[in-house]
Amino acid sequence: MSWSWRRMWRDARIPSVMGMPSITNAQPVVRLRDVTRTYGQVVALAGISLDIHRGRFTAIMGPSGSGKSTLMNVAAGLDDATSGEVLLAGANLRAMDDDARTRLRREQVGFVFQAFNLVPTLSARENIVLPFELAGRRIDAETAAWVDHLIGALGLADRITHRPSELSGGQQQRVAIARALASRPAIIFADEPTGNLDSRSSREVLTLLRTAAQEYGQTIAMVSHDPVAASYADRVLVIADGRVVGDHDRLTPQQISDLLIGFEVGAA
Ligand SMILES: Nc1ncnc2c1ncn2[C@@H]1O[C@H](COP(=O)(O)OP(=O)(O)OP(=O)(O)O)[C@@H](O)[C@H]1O
Ligand SMILES: [Mg+2]
């Protein structure tokens, strides 16, 4: 990563959305305070408070049904909190209507999913720039250069005209990561991004996510069941029964497994 790319990334101004204040380095990208989410009788989130700061790669772990995906969806504005405060890139999601939230998401959030979610009829490059098209944003020379840089850095240069069906799973996920990085969002949410990949492709994808955080200062929150995947993150949050029950700096796979065994047994 050349210095100029690093500087370009850091200097990139994050636009203010709907007159909301622009986020600064000191402000958390995500702030949750006493957030609950219930579905009828089911309490998916039981009062979650946490901050995610800029440039951090956070893993969210916990037993099945503990509320990880709900937490991600609420923080990203894909789902409504039942109570509590949700700030995303400085904007109060609960005070915004659906249109404003959709705009905020388009400008400030990137997503990477287990199932890649690429458009099958578009080439890899067309998939990567699709968010710009959807947001009606012009691809200026600087953005085009950034996209070209990502394509090279993610090892996609010789696959860029291929459609998703002509790519391996690992390549498809790298296209999805390039798509998420292209618009330099305030945060990328990744829900089990390595769930469909073999161990070698998983390692490649996790290394790319870690590099994006370290080299580009890209904030990333990743839900994963896999202790090896979570060991790439610089923070490990553990969720059980809709609450934060652990918040740790970088851990080894073994330390993470030991932590989780306690909660899996406790939850059984
Ligand atoms: N739309 C919904 N309607 C009703 N209940 C829901 C809904 N979404 C989630 N839940 C419930 O909320 C709880 C938390 O679900 P969530 O999907 O957040 O868990 P998770 O930690 O992501 O689990 P997994 O590891 O299996 O993906 C579960 O009990 C689930 O059944
Ligand atoms: Mg889930």
CSV table of N, CA, C and O in Angstrom, one decimal, residues 39 52 65 123:
chain,number,residue,atom,x,y,z
A,39,TYR,N,-39.2,-9.3,19.3
A,39,TYR,CA,-40.2,-9.8,18.3
A,39,TYR,C,-41.3,-10.5,19.0
A,39,TYR,O,-41.1,-11.7,19.4
A,52,ILE,N,-18.4,1.5,18.6
A,52,ILE,CA,-17.4,1.0,17.6
A,52,ILE,C,-16.6,2.2,17.0
A,52,ILE,O,-17.3,3.1,16.5
A,65,GLY,N,-28.7,-17.8,17.8
A,65,GLY,CA,-29.8,-17.2,18.4
A,65,GLY,C,-29.5,-16.1,19.5
A,65,GLY,O,-30.4,-15.6,20.2
A,123,SER,N,-20.7,-8.1,-14.6
A,123,SER,CA,-19.3,-8.5,-14.5
A,123,SER,C,-18.9,-8.1,-13.1
A,123,SER,O,-19.5,-7.4,-12.4
